[in-house]
């Protein structure tokens, strides 16, 4: 079968499904409300975050045998940063980068889904210090050097920048491990 | 005029049917055609051919949703027109991109052998789309039926483009699994 055949038969789908897709989806009120709530929460806890950042850099060494803070920035491939976003993953046994654009996009989409659909728990101060066995530090590094940091420990997923912890569903946890190439 | 009244005109073989269709759905069909062909002249030609196609189909066919029925005809005509123009090479544009994406779902590269195979494939795809969750269904149909760009799909539903690409990637993986299971690839 060719892709052209697939394109042709897609033209024969049910008229109701075609009509359904033509209706524009209104932006859910919940998304606006949660964005507003997140903004207010950030304003309230910003002093705490700043205090934490001042102390975080000094204490951010990894366990013996693990990658250090400095390795995060060194891990970007030379020349790989132009128009690319990458994921740097650090565990106690080493570190690597995920630069496959489909996987990075999948990670961003999964995080967006988690934030939209899961009740996050505030954790102040944000986790820091040495990684434990089975814990991973994930840095989403964009081509303009914007960094967004997360921690994954079992099915606990923490957004460091917003100091929120989310408990992943089994499906989300499996998908996260697949994207980040983490085996149990 | 309601869709039912327009369809009744076709059944009565009244030429007013075309006039009413053009008035109500001319722009809709043009948008689909232009989205594929990116040429005013070709799009207008496709739309006129659509009216001819509709005239030949009704009767006996009585569509459940006239707009979607016309949209299908326009899409088919426009894609055929695009293929004739690009027989030598793929060229650029959304059809090429969509074909490249859909190629991930197939592996044999051979034609679907018989009309029966194609009909069965058609039913399979229709069921696959029907069973998709609502959001995924909308994104899939906009991308691969309407051939909207991923940017246009993202804008339509208020998503980021990366979310749309990610969603489409997952849907194509699901489709590929279904096609493998049914022996099409």
XYZ file of C-alpha atoms in Angstrom:
369
model
C 0.000 0.000 0.000
C 1.222 3.480 -0.798
C 0.821 6.688 1.146
C -1.268 7.969 -1.788
C -3.784 5.148 -1.238
C -4.044 6.135 2.408
C -4.566 9.773 1.463
C -7.335 8.726 -0.938
C -9.248 6.544 1.510
C -9.053 9.218 4.201
C -11.229 11.183 1.790
C -13.978 8.595 2.263
C -14.421 8.919 6.037
C -17.846 9.531 7.551
C -19.364 12.921 6.748
C -20.296 13.363 10.408
C -16.605 13.095 11.401
C -15.665 15.665 8.762
C -18.348 18.039 10.049
C -17.272 17.425 13.642
C -13.714 18.486 12.845
C -14.899 21.711 11.276
C -16.250 23.020 14.538
C -13.676 25.196 16.270
C -12.930 24.229 19.846
C -13.463 27.051 22.293
C -10.571 27.567 24.672
C -11.684 25.908 27.910
C -12.335 28.282 30.758
C -10.389 25.911 32.995
C -7.186 26.564 31.039
C -7.541 30.333 31.494
C -8.360 29.881 35.184
C -5.424 27.562 35.823
C -3.055 29.909 33.937
C -4.252 32.784 36.135
C -3.877 30.661 39.269
C -0.365 29.601 38.238
C 0.601 33.250 37.670
C -0.690 34.301 41.089
C 1.001 31.333 42.776
C 4.300 32.250 41.136
C 4.061 35.824 42.428
C 3.429 34.558 45.933
C 6.283 32.045 46.011
C 8.826 34.041 43.974
C 10.772 35.159 47.065
C 11.079 31.497 48.073
C 12.325 30.514 44.615
C 14.953 33.278 44.601
C 16.215 32.210 48.017
C 16.401 28.648 46.817
C 18.335 29.546 43.652
C 20.959 31.395 45.654
C 21.583 28.273 47.702
C 20.917 25.758 44.880
C 24.046 26.269 42.756
C 26.410 25.622 45.654
C 24.658 22.462 46.776
C 23.857 20.984 43.386
C 26.558 18.318 43.231
C 25.555 14.822 42.247
C 26.196 11.622 44.133
C 29.582 10.012 43.537
C 29.551 8.364 40.162
C 26.848 10.702 38.860
C 27.081 13.677 36.527
C 27.777 17.090 38.045
C 25.932 20.373 37.486
C 28.627 21.573 35.104
C 28.077 18.507 32.893
C 24.525 19.690 32.067
C 25.796 22.555 29.941
C 28.686 20.573 28.533
C 26.360 17.895 27.257
C 24.916 19.916 24.383
C 26.496 18.708 21.165
C 28.625 21.349 19.476
C 26.556 22.924 16.751
C 23.434 21.080 17.838
C 21.861 24.116 19.473
C 20.949 26.037 16.308
C 17.155 26.009 15.936
C 16.949 22.939 18.152
C 15.620 22.150 21.558
C 17.107 19.229 23.451
C 16.528 17.314 26.638
C 19.459 16.686 28.964
C 18.865 13.763 31.281
C 21.020 13.154 34.364
C 20.862 10.117 36.583
C 23.180 8.678 39.226
C 24.846 6.508 36.601
C 25.459 9.119 33.955
C 23.977 11.663 31.610
C 22.894 11.949 27.995
C 21.011 14.204 25.625
C 17.828 13.516 23.698
C 17.925 15.637 20.549
C 15.355 13.798 18.402
C 12.900 16.612 17.654
C 9.906 14.238 17.682
C 10.819 13.022 21.178
C 11.419 16.539 22.459
C 8.059 17.629 21.043
C 6.435 14.562 22.621
C 7.996 15.479 25.971
C 6.694 19.045 25.777
C 3.226 17.805 24.828
C 3.243 15.267 27.678
C 4.268 17.919 30.215
C 1.508 20.221 28.930
C -0.992 17.361 29.342
C 0.253 16.581 32.860
C 0.025 20.225 33.953
C -3.447 20.613 32.409
C -5.014 17.452 33.766
C -3.290 16.687 37.090
C -3.615 18.400 40.439
C -0.106 19.651 41.283
C 1.191 19.771 44.857
C 3.232 22.773 45.926
C 6.648 21.818 47.210
C 8.706 24.622 48.640
C 11.634 24.644 48.559
C 12.036 22.837 45.230
C 14.039 19.593 45.419
C 17.760 19.959 44.977
C 21.024 18.370 46.013
C 22.326 14.941 45.060
C 20.232 12.621 42.947
C 19.043 9.387 44.502
C 18.994 5.994 42.844
C 16.156 5.972 40.288
C 15.888 9.759 40.297
C 16.507 11.832 37.167
C 17.099 15.491 36.570
C 15.734 16.645 33.201
C 16.653 19.943 31.640
C 14.797 21.170 28.576
C 17.297 23.419 26.874
C 16.077 25.588 24.007
C 18.243 26.925 21.186
C 18.180 30.405 22.777
C 19.534 28.909 26.021
C 16.249 29.041 27.904
C 16.317 26.260 30.536
C 13.342 24.554 32.109
C 14.129 21.976 34.768
C 12.233 18.938 36.023
C 12.843 15.979 38.309
C 11.479 12.472 37.846
C 11.568 9.961 40.673
C 9.377 6.953 40.083
C 5.984 8.339 39.095
C 6.635 11.656 40.865
C 7.312 14.423 38.349
C 8.351 17.848 39.617
C 8.511 21.129 37.698
C 11.363 22.903 39.469
C 10.514 26.344 38.090
C 6.946 26.289 39.397
C 7.731 24.129 42.479
C 4.892 21.763 41.673
C 4.910 18.015 41.997
C 2.634 15.822 39.866
C 1.880 12.132 40.289
C 1.900 10.526 36.876
C -0.656 7.960 35.757
C 0.818 4.597 34.721
C 0.316 5.547 31.038
C 2.017 8.924 31.502
C 4.886 7.320 33.421
C 5.410 4.716 30.685
C 5.341 7.388 28.009
C 7.802 9.541 29.972
C 10.233 6.622 30.300
C 9.934 5.839 26.574
C 10.617 9.430 25.561
C 13.579 9.780 27.947
C 14.935 6.306 27.136
C 14.774 5.271 30.779
C 14.509 1.582 31.590
C 13.292 0.280 34.959
C -32.207 27.224 1.733
C -31.897 24.075 3.841
C -29.681 21.184 2.781
C -32.729 18.954 2.391
C -34.340 21.417 -0.022
C -31.140 21.667 -2.060
C -30.870 17.868 -2.283
C -34.540 17.705 -3.325
C -33.690 20.050 -6.216
C -30.999 17.619 -7.367
C -33.486 14.777 -7.203
C -35.960 16.859 -9.193
C -33.142 17.495 -11.756
C -33.636 21.236 -11.366
C -30.669 23.377 -12.430
C -31.476 25.634 -9.494
C -29.732 22.938 -7.421
C -26.325 24.075 -8.690
C -27.189 27.735 -8.109
C -28.227 27.074 -4.529
C -25.207 24.858 -3.891
C -22.856 27.547 -5.179
C -24.567 30.165 -3.065
C -24.407 28.149 0.154
C -21.230 26.072 -0.246
C -19.230 27.694 -3.012
C -16.828 29.384 -0.592
C -16.512 26.260 1.525
C -15.566 24.126 -1.484
C -13.245 26.831 -2.755
C -11.418 26.910 0.606
C -10.816 23.162 0.454
C -9.673 23.324 -3.174
C -7.397 26.317 -2.616
C -5.875 24.682 0.455
C -4.721 21.840 -1.790
C -3.959 23.602 -5.068
C -2.879 27.120 -4.004
C -4.096 28.519 -7.313
C -7.250 30.612 -7.806
C -7.784 29.318 -11.305
C -7.326 25.658 -10.408
C -9.446 26.010 -7.276
C -12.308 27.562 -9.230
C -12.069 24.782 -11.789
C -12.215 22.206 -8.987
C -15.280 23.849 -7.531
C -17.056 23.818 -10.887
C -16.127 20.163 -11.304
C -17.522 19.569 -7.829
C -20.935 20.843 -8.908
C -20.779 18.468 -11.859
C -19.803 15.626 -9.523
C -22.665 16.472 -7.193
C -25.122 16.561 -10.117
C -23.986 13.114 -11.221
C -24.147 11.652 -7.714
C -27.568 12.888 -6.684
C -29.687 10.905 -7.293
C -29.286 8.155 -6.261
C -27.064 9.250 -3.382
C -28.736 11.258 -0.617
C -25.970 12.611 1.636
C -26.442 12.860 5.385
C -24.440 16.090 5.558
C -24.353 18.007 2.269
C -21.349 20.192 3.128
C -19.129 17.222 3.980
C -20.376 15.325 0.914
C -19.418 18.239 -1.334
C -16.160 18.648 0.555
C -15.234 15.035 -0.218
C -15.876 15.540 -3.918
C -13.845 18.749 -3.970
C -10.994 17.121 -2.091
C -10.884 14.158 -4.464
C -10.970 16.338 -7.569
C -8.353 18.719 -6.190
C -5.958 15.950 -5.179
C -6.299 14.348 -8.638
C -5.604 17.732 -10.218
C -2.574 18.168 -7.957
C -1.287 14.707 -8.926
C -1.573 15.454 -12.659
C 0.387 18.650 -12.148
C 3.049 16.974 -10.039
C 3.329 13.661 -11.907
C 7.043 14.064 -12.362
C 8.021 15.077 -8.879
C 6.454 15.579 -5.475
C 7.278 19.234 -5.177
C 6.539 21.061 -1.958
C 3.315 21.973 -0.209
C 1.083 20.375 2.342
C 0.124 17.339 0.228
C 3.766 16.371 -0.095
C 4.284 16.811 3.626
C 1.119 14.857 4.437
C 2.199 12.057 2.093
C 5.619 11.935 3.737
C 3.953 11.654 7.149
C 1.482 8.982 6.013
C 4.325 7.031 4.431
C 5.407 6.228 8.005
C 2.263 4.127 8.315
C 2.884 1.992 5.217
C 5.831 -0.031 4.124
C 5.099 -2.024 0.975
C 4.959 0.814 -1.552
C 2.746 -1.316 -3.786
C -0.671 -0.270 -5.081
C -3.756 -1.532 -3.281
C -4.488 -4.377 -5.625
C -8.224 -4.460 -6.147
C -11.232 -2.219 -5.798
C -12.439 -4.564 -3.044
C -9.174 -4.123 -1.122
C -9.517 -0.378 -1.422
C -13.149 -0.501 -0.238
C -12.172 -2.606 2.756
C -9.302 -0.269 3.520
C -11.714 2.626 3.256
C -14.010 1.032 5.862
C -11.057 0.299 8.118
C -9.850 3.895 8.030
C -13.376 5.220 8.553
C -13.733 3.056 11.660
C -10.277 4.037 12.888
C -11.151 7.728 12.639
C -14.548 7.185 14.238
C -12.943 5.494 17.249
C -10.390 8.238 17.859
C -10.956 10.453 20.928
C -12.625 13.754 19.986
C -9.571 15.996 20.019
C -7.403 13.524 18.141
C -10.172 13.000 15.587
C -10.426 16.720 14.893
C -6.658 17.128 14.557
C -6.368 14.078 12.268
C -9.225 15.155 10.012
C -7.981 18.747 9.716
C -4.488 17.552 8.851
C -5.171 14.632 6.534
C -8.641 15.327 5.105
C -8.515 19.114 4.852
C -4.703 19.087 4.476
C -4.308 22.068 6.788
C -0.732 22.834 7.801
C 0.231 21.876 11.360
C 0.468 25.595 12.102
C -3.118 26.137 10.932
C -4.341 23.162 12.960
C -2.571 24.459 16.067
C -4.078 27.916 15.619
C -7.550 26.498 15.051
C -7.595 24.536 18.313
C -5.414 26.798 20.453
C -2.579 24.267 20.739
C 1.140 24.713 20.290
C 2.475 23.403 16.994
C 4.677 20.932 18.851
C 1.601 19.528 20.586
C -0.124 19.035 17.227
C 2.937 17.315 15.750
C 3.240 15.118 18.786
C -0.452 14.208 18.641
C -0.250 13.383 14.935
C 2.832 11.258 15.535
C 0.971 9.201 18.132
C -2.101 8.833 15.912
C 0.050 7.660 12.997
C 1.683 5.085 15.281
C -1.788 3.822 16.255
C -2.829 3.722 12.587
C 0.304 1.864 11.641
C -0.428 -0.762 14.306
C -3.964 -1.192 12.923
C -2.715 -1.521 9.331
C -0.107 -4.083 10.377
C -2.727 -6.070 12.267
C -5.023 -6.100 9.228
C -2.201 -7.061 6.893
C -2.065 -3.888 4.817
C 1.524 -3.215 5.672
